mmCIF file of C-alpha atoms in Angstrom:
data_model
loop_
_atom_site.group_PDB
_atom_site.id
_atom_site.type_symbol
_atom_site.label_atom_id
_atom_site.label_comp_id
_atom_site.label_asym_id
_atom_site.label_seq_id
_atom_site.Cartn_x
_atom_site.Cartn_y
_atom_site.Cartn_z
ATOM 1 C CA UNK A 30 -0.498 -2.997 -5.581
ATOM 2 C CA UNK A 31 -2.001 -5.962 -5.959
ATOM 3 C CA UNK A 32 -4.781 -8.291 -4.064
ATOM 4 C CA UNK A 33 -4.932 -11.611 -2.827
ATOM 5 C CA UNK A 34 -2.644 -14.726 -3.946
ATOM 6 C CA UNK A 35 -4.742 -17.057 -6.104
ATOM 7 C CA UNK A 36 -4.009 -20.515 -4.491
ATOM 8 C CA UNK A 37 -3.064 -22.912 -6.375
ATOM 9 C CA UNK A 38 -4.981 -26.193 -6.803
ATOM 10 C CA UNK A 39 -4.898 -29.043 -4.302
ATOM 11 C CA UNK A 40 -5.561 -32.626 -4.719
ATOM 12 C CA UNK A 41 -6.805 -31.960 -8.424
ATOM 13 C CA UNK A 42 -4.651 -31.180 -11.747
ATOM 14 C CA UNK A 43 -5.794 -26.786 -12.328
ATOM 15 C CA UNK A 44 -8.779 -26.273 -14.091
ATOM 16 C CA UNK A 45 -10.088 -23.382 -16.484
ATOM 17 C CA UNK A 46 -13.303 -24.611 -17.182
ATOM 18 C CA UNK A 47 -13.701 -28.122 -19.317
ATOM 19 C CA UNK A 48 -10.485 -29.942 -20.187
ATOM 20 C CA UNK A 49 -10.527 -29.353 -23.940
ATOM 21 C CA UNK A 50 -9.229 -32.075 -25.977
ATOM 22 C CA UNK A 51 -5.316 -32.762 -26.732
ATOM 23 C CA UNK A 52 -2.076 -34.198 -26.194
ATOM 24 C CA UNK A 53 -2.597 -36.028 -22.331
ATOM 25 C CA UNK A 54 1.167 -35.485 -21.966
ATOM 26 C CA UNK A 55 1.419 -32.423 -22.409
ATOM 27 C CA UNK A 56 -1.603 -31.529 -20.480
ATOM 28 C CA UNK A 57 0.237 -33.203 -17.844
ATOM 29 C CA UNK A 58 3.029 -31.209 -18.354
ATOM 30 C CA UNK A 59 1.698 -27.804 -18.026
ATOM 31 C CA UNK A 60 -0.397 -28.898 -14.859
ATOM 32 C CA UNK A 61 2.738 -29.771 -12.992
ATOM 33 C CA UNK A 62 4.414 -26.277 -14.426
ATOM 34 C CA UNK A 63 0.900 -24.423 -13.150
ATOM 35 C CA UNK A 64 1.389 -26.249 -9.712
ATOM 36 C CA UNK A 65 3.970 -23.730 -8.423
ATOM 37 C CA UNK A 66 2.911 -20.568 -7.242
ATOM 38 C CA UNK A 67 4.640 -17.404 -5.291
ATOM 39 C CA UNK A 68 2.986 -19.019 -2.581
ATOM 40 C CA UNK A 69 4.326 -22.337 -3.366
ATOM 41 C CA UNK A 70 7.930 -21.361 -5.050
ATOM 42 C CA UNK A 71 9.482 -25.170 -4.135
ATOM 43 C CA UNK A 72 8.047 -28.266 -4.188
ATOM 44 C CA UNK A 73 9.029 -31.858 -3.093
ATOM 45 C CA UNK A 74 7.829 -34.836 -5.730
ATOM 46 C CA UNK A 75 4.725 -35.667 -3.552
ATOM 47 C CA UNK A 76 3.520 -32.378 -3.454
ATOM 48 C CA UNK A 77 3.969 -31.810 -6.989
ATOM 49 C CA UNK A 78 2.008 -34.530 -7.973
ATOM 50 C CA UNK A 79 -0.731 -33.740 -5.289
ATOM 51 C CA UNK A 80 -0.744 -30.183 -6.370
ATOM 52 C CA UNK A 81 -0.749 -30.842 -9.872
ATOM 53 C CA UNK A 82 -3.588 -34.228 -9.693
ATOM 54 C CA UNK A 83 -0.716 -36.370 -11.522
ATOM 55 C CA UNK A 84 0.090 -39.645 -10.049
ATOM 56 C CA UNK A 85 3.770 -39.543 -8.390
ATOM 57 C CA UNK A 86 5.068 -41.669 -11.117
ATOM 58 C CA UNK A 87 3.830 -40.214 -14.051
ATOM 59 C CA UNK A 88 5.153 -36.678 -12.179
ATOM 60 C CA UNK A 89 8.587 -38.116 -11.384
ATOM 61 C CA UNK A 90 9.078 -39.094 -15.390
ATOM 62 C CA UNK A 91 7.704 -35.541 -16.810
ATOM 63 C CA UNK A 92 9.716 -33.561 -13.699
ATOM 64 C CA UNK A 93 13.327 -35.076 -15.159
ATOM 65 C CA UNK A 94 12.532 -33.732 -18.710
ATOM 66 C CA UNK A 95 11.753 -30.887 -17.603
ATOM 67 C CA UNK A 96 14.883 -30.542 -16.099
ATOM 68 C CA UNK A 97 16.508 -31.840 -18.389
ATOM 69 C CA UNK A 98 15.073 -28.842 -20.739
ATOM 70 C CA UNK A 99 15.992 -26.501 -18.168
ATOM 71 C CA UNK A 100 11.935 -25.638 -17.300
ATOM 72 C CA UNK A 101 12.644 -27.324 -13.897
ATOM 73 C CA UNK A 102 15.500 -27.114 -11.759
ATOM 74 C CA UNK A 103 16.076 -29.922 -9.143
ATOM 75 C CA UNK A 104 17.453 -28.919 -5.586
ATOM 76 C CA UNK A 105 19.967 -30.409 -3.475
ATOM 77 C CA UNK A 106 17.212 -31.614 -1.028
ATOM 78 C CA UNK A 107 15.345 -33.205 -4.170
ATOM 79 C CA UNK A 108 12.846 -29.890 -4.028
ATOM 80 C CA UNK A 109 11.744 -28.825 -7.362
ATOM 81 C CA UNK A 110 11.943 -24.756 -8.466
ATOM 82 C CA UNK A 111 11.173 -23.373 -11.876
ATOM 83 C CA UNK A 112 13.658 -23.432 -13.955
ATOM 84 C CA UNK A 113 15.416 -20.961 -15.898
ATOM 85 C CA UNK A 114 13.814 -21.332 -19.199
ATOM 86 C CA UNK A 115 10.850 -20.121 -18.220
ATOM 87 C CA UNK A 116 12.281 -16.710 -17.422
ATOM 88 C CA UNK A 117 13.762 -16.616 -20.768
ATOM 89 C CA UNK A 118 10.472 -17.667 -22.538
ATOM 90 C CA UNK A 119 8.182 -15.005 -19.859
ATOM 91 C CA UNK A 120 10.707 -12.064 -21.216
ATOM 92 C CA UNK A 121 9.493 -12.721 -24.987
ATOM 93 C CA UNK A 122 5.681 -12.796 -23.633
ATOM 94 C CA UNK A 123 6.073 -9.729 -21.517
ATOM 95 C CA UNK A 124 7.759 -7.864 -24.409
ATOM 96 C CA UNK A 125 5.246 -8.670 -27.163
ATOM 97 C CA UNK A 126 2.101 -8.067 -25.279
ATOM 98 C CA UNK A 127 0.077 -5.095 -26.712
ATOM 99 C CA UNK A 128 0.351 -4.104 -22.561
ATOM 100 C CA UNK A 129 4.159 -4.212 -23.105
ATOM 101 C CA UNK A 130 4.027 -2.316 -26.610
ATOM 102 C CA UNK A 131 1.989 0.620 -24.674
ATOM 103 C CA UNK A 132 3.934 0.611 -21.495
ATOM 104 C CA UNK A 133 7.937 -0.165 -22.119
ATOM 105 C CA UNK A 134 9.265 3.721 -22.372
ATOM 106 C CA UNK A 135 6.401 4.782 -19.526
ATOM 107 C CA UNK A 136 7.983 2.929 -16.712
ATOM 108 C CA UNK A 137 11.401 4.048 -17.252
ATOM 109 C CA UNK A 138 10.482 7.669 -17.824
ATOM 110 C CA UNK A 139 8.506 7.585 -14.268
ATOM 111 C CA UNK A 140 11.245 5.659 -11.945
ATOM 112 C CA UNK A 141 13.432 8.326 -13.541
ATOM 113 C CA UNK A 142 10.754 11.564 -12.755
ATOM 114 C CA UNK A 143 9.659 10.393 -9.926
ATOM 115 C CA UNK A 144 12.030 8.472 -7.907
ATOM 116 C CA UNK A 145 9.135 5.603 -6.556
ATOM 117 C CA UNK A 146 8.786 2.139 -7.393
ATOM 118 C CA UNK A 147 6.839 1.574 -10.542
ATOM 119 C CA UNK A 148 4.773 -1.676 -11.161
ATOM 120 C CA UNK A 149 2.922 -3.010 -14.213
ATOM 121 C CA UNK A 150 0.404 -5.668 -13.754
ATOM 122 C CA UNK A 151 -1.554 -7.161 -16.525
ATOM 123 C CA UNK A 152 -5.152 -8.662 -16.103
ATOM 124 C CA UNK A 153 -6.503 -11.869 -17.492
ATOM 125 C CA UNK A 154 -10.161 -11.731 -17.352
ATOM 126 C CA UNK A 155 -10.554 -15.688 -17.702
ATOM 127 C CA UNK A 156 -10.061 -15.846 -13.812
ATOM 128 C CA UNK A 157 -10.309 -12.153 -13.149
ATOM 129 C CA UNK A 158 -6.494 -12.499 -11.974
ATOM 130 C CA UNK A 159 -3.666 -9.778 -11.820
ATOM 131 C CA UNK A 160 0.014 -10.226 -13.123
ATOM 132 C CA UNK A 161 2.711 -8.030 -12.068
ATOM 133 C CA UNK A 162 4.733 -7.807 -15.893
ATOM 134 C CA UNK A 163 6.778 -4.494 -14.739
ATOM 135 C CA UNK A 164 8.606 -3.332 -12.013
ATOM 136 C CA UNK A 165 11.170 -0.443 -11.650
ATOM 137 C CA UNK A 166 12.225 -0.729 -8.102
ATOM 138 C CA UNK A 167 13.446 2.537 -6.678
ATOM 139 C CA UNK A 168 16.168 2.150 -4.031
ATOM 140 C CA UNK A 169 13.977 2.462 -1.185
ATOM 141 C CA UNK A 170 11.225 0.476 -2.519
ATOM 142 C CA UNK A 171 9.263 -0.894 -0.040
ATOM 143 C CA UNK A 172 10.463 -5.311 0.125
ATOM 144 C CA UNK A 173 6.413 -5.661 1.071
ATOM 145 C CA UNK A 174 5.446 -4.360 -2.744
ATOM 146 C CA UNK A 175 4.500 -7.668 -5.274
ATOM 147 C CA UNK A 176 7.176 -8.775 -7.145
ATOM 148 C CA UNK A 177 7.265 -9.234 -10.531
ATOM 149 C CA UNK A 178 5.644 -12.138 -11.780
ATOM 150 C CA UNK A 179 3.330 -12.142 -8.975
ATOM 151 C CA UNK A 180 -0.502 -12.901 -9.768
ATOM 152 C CA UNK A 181 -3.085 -12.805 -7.327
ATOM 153 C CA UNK A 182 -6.596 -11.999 -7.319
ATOM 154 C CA UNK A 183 -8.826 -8.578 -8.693
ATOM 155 C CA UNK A 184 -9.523 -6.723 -5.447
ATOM 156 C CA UNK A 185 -9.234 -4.186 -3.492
ATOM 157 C CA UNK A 186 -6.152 -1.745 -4.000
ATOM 158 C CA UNK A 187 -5.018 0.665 -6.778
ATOM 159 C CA UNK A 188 -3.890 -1.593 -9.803
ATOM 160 C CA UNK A 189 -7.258 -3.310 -9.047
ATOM 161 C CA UNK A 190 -9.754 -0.392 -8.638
ATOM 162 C CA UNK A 191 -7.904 1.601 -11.634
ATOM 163 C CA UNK A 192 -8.614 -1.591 -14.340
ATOM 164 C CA UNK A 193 -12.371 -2.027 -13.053
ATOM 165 C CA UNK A 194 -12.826 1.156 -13.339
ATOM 166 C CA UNK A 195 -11.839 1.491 -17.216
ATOM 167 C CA UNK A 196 -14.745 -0.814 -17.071
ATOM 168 C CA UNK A 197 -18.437 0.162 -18.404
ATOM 169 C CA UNK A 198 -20.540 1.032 -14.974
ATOM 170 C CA UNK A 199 -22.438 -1.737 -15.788
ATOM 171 C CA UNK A 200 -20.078 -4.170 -16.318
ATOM 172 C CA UNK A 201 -18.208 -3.127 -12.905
ATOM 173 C CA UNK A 202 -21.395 -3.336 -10.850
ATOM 174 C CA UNK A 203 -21.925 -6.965 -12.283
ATOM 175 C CA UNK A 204 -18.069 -8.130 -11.041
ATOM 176 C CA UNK A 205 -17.735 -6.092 -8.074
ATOM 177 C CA UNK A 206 -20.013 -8.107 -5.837
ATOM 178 C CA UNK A 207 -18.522 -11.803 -6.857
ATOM 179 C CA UNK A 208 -14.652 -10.167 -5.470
ATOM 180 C CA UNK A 209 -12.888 -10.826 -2.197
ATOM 181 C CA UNK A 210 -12.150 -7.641 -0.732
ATOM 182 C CA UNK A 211 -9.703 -8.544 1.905
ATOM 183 C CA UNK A 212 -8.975 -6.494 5.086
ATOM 184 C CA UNK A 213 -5.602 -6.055 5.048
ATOM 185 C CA UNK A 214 -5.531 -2.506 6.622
ATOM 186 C CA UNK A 215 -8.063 -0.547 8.681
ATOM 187 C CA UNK A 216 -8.375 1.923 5.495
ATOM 188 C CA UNK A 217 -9.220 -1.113 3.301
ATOM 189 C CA UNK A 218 -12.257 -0.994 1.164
ATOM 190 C CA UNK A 219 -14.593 -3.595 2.039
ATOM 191 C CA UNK A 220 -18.009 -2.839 1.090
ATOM 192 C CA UNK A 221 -18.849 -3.746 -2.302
ATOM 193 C CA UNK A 222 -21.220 -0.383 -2.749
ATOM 194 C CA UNK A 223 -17.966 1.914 -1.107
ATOM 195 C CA UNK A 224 -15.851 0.615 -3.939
ATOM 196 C CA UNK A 225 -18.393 1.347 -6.624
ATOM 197 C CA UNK A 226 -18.394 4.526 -5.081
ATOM 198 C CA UNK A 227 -14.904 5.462 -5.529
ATOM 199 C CA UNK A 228 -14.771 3.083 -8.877
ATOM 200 C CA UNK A 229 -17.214 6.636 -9.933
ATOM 201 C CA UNK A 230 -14.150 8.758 -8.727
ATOM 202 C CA UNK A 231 -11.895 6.823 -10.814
ATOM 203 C CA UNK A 232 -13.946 7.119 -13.899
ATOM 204 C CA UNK A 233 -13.759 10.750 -13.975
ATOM 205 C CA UNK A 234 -10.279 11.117 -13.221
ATOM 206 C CA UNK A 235 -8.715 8.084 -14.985
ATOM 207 C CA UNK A 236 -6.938 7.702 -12.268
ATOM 208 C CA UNK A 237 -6.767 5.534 -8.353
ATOM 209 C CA UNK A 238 -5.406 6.307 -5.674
ATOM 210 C CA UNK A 239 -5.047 4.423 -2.121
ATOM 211 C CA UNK A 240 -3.334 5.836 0.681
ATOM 212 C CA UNK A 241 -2.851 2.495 3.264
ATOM 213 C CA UNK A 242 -5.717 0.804 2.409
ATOM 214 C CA UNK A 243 -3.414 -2.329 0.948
ATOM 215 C CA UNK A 244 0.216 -2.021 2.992
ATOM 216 C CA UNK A 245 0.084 0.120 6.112
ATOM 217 C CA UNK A 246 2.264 3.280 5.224
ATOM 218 C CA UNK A 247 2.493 2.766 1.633
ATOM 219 C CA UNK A 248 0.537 5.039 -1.006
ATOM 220 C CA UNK A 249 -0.068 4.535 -4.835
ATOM 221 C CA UNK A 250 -1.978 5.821 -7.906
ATOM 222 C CA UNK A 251 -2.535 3.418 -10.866
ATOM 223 C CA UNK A 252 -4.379 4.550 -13.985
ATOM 224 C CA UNK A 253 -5.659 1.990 -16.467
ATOM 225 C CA UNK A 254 -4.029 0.817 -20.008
ATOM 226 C CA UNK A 255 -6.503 0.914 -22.461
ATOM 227 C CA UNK A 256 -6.117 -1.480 -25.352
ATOM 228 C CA UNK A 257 -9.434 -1.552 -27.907
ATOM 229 C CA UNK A 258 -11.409 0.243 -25.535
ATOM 230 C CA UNK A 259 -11.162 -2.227 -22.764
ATOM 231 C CA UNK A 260 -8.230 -2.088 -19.619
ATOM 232 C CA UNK A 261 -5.236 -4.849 -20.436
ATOM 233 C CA UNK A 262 -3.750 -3.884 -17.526
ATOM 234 C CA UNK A 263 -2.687 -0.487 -15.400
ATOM 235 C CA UNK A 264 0.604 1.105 -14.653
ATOM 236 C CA UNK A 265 1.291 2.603 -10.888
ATOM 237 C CA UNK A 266 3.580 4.347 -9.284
ATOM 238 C CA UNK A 267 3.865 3.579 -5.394
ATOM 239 C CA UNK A 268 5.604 4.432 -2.557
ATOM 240 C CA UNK A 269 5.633 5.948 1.636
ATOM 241 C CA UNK A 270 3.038 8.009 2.583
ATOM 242 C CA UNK A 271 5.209 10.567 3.757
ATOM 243 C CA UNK A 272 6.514 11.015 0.151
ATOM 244 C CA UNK A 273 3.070 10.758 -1.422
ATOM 245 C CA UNK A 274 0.715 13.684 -0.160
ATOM 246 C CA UNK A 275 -2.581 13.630 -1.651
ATOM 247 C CA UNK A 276 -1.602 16.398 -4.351
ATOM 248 C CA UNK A 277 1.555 14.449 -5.012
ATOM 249 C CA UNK A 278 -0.815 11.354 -5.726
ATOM 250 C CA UNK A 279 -2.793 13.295 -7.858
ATOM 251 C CA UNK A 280 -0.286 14.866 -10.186
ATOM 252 C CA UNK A 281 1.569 11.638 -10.675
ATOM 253 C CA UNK A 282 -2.486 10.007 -12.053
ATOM 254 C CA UNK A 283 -2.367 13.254 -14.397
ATOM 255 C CA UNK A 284 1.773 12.578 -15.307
ATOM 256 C CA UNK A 285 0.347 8.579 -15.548
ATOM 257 C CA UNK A 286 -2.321 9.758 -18.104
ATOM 258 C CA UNK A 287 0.164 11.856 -20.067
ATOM 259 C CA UNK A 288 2.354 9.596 -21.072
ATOM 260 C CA UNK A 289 0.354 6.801 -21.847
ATOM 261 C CA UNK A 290 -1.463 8.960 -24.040
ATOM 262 C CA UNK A 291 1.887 9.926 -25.819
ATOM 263 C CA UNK A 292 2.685 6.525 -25.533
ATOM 264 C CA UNK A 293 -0.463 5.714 -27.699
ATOM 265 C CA UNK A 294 0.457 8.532 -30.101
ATOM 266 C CA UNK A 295 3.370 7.596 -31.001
ATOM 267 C CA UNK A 296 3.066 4.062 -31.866
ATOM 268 C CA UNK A 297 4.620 3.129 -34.982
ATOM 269 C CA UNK A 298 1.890 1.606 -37.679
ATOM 270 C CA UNK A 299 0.961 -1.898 -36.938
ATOM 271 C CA UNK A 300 1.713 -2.189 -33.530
ATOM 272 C CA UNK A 301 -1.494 -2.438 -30.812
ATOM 273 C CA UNK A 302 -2.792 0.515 -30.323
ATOM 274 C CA UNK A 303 -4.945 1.924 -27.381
ATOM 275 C CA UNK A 304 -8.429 3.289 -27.077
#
């Protein structure tokens, strides 16, 4: 489970640091593709160009090639959605990732062992930002649990406290201060020296577990993918509390563990290997 939505820009075309130099146009481009958001799915021409810092006209011209390439879809209401093509072009990212190479037989062996809803998120430590790349939804997977494609911010929660904690101590207690650790439940960790703490608990483990601390009723474990020596991601496995009893929780980290680490083994020569 994941954290907190990153919002998207406002007023001012998305930034990543200093605009390196290139093509204007298609800088343009990609800002008015980056304006959309899970929070902002549909947008009318004004707000895209607001969102994205483009002036309306320049938007209006780029927005009909893109739908005319199928990267845009225009609504009956003149609303603009993402289009097609991107989900197409997202499926060849997702499956050549090294996260994807390490991960693609683990998901489907746990939603088939264990029944819960299994998600895969992916972290991008440019913005310290979580995407979900994986999901196995078991039947009565809970609608509240982030769809895929979702990103939002490093946090609080499972997926979040299982990646910083495949981090060096030293390098957690540096980005552990600087996060927004929303209080989305009563159980929700907060304090910046209480997640440290159980960041310790993870390390010897390999393994976190939350039990309501990010959706009221809802449990998960997440253990860390380790690519190079450094987390890429973590797989979890999440579901009601009154399926997932501590012990439960604990074996699935261990069953997590296992079959990344066969995962790893059996790589075939080549391909991105973890460690």
């Amino acid at each position: 489970m994941a954290d907190s939505p990153v919002p998207p820009p406002s007023g001012s075309a998305p930034q990543n640091g200093p605009r390196r130099r290139g093509v204007r146009s298609v800088d343009r481009a990609l800002d008015v593709l980056s304006a959309f958001s899970a929070a902002h799915p549909r947008l009318q021409l004004s707000e895209l160009a607001d969102a994205a810092g483009v002036p309306k006209t320049s938007t209006h011209r780029i927005a009909v090639t893109l739908v005319e390439r199928g990267f845009l879809r225009q609504e009956e209401d003149g609303a603009y959605v993402l289009g097609n093509r991107l989900l197409e072009l997202g499926s060849l990212v997702s499956a050549t990732t090294a996260l994807a190479h390490l991960t693609q037989g683990v998901a489907e062996e746990l939603i088939r062992s264990t029944g819960e809803t299994v998600l895969i998120a992916e972290i991008d430590w440019r913005d310290r930002s979580l995407l979900i790349t994986g999901k196995r939804e078991a039947p009565h997977s809970p609608e509240s649990l982030s769809p895929l494609g979702r990103r939002s911010a490093l946090g609080n929660g499972c997926i979040s406290r299982a990646i910083l904690g495949g981090l060096p101590p030293e390098e957690s207690e540096e980005i552990v201060p600087t996060l927004h650790l929303a209080q989305r439940t009563p159980a929700s960790i907060t304090d910046p020296a209480a997640l440290q703490r159980e960041l310790g608990i993870c390390r010897r483990h390999g393994y976190a577990i939350e039990v309501g601390e990010f959706i009221p009723g809802i449990a998960g474990v997440a253990v860390p993918v380790m690519v190079a020596g450094r987390p890429a991601g973590a797989v979890a496995v999440c579901g009601h509390t009154e399926r997932m009893s501590r012990r439960r929780l604990e074996a699935l980290g261990t069953h997590i563990k296992y079959l990344l680490g066969r995962a790893a083994a059996t790589l075939p020569p080549g391909s991105p290997r973890a460690g």
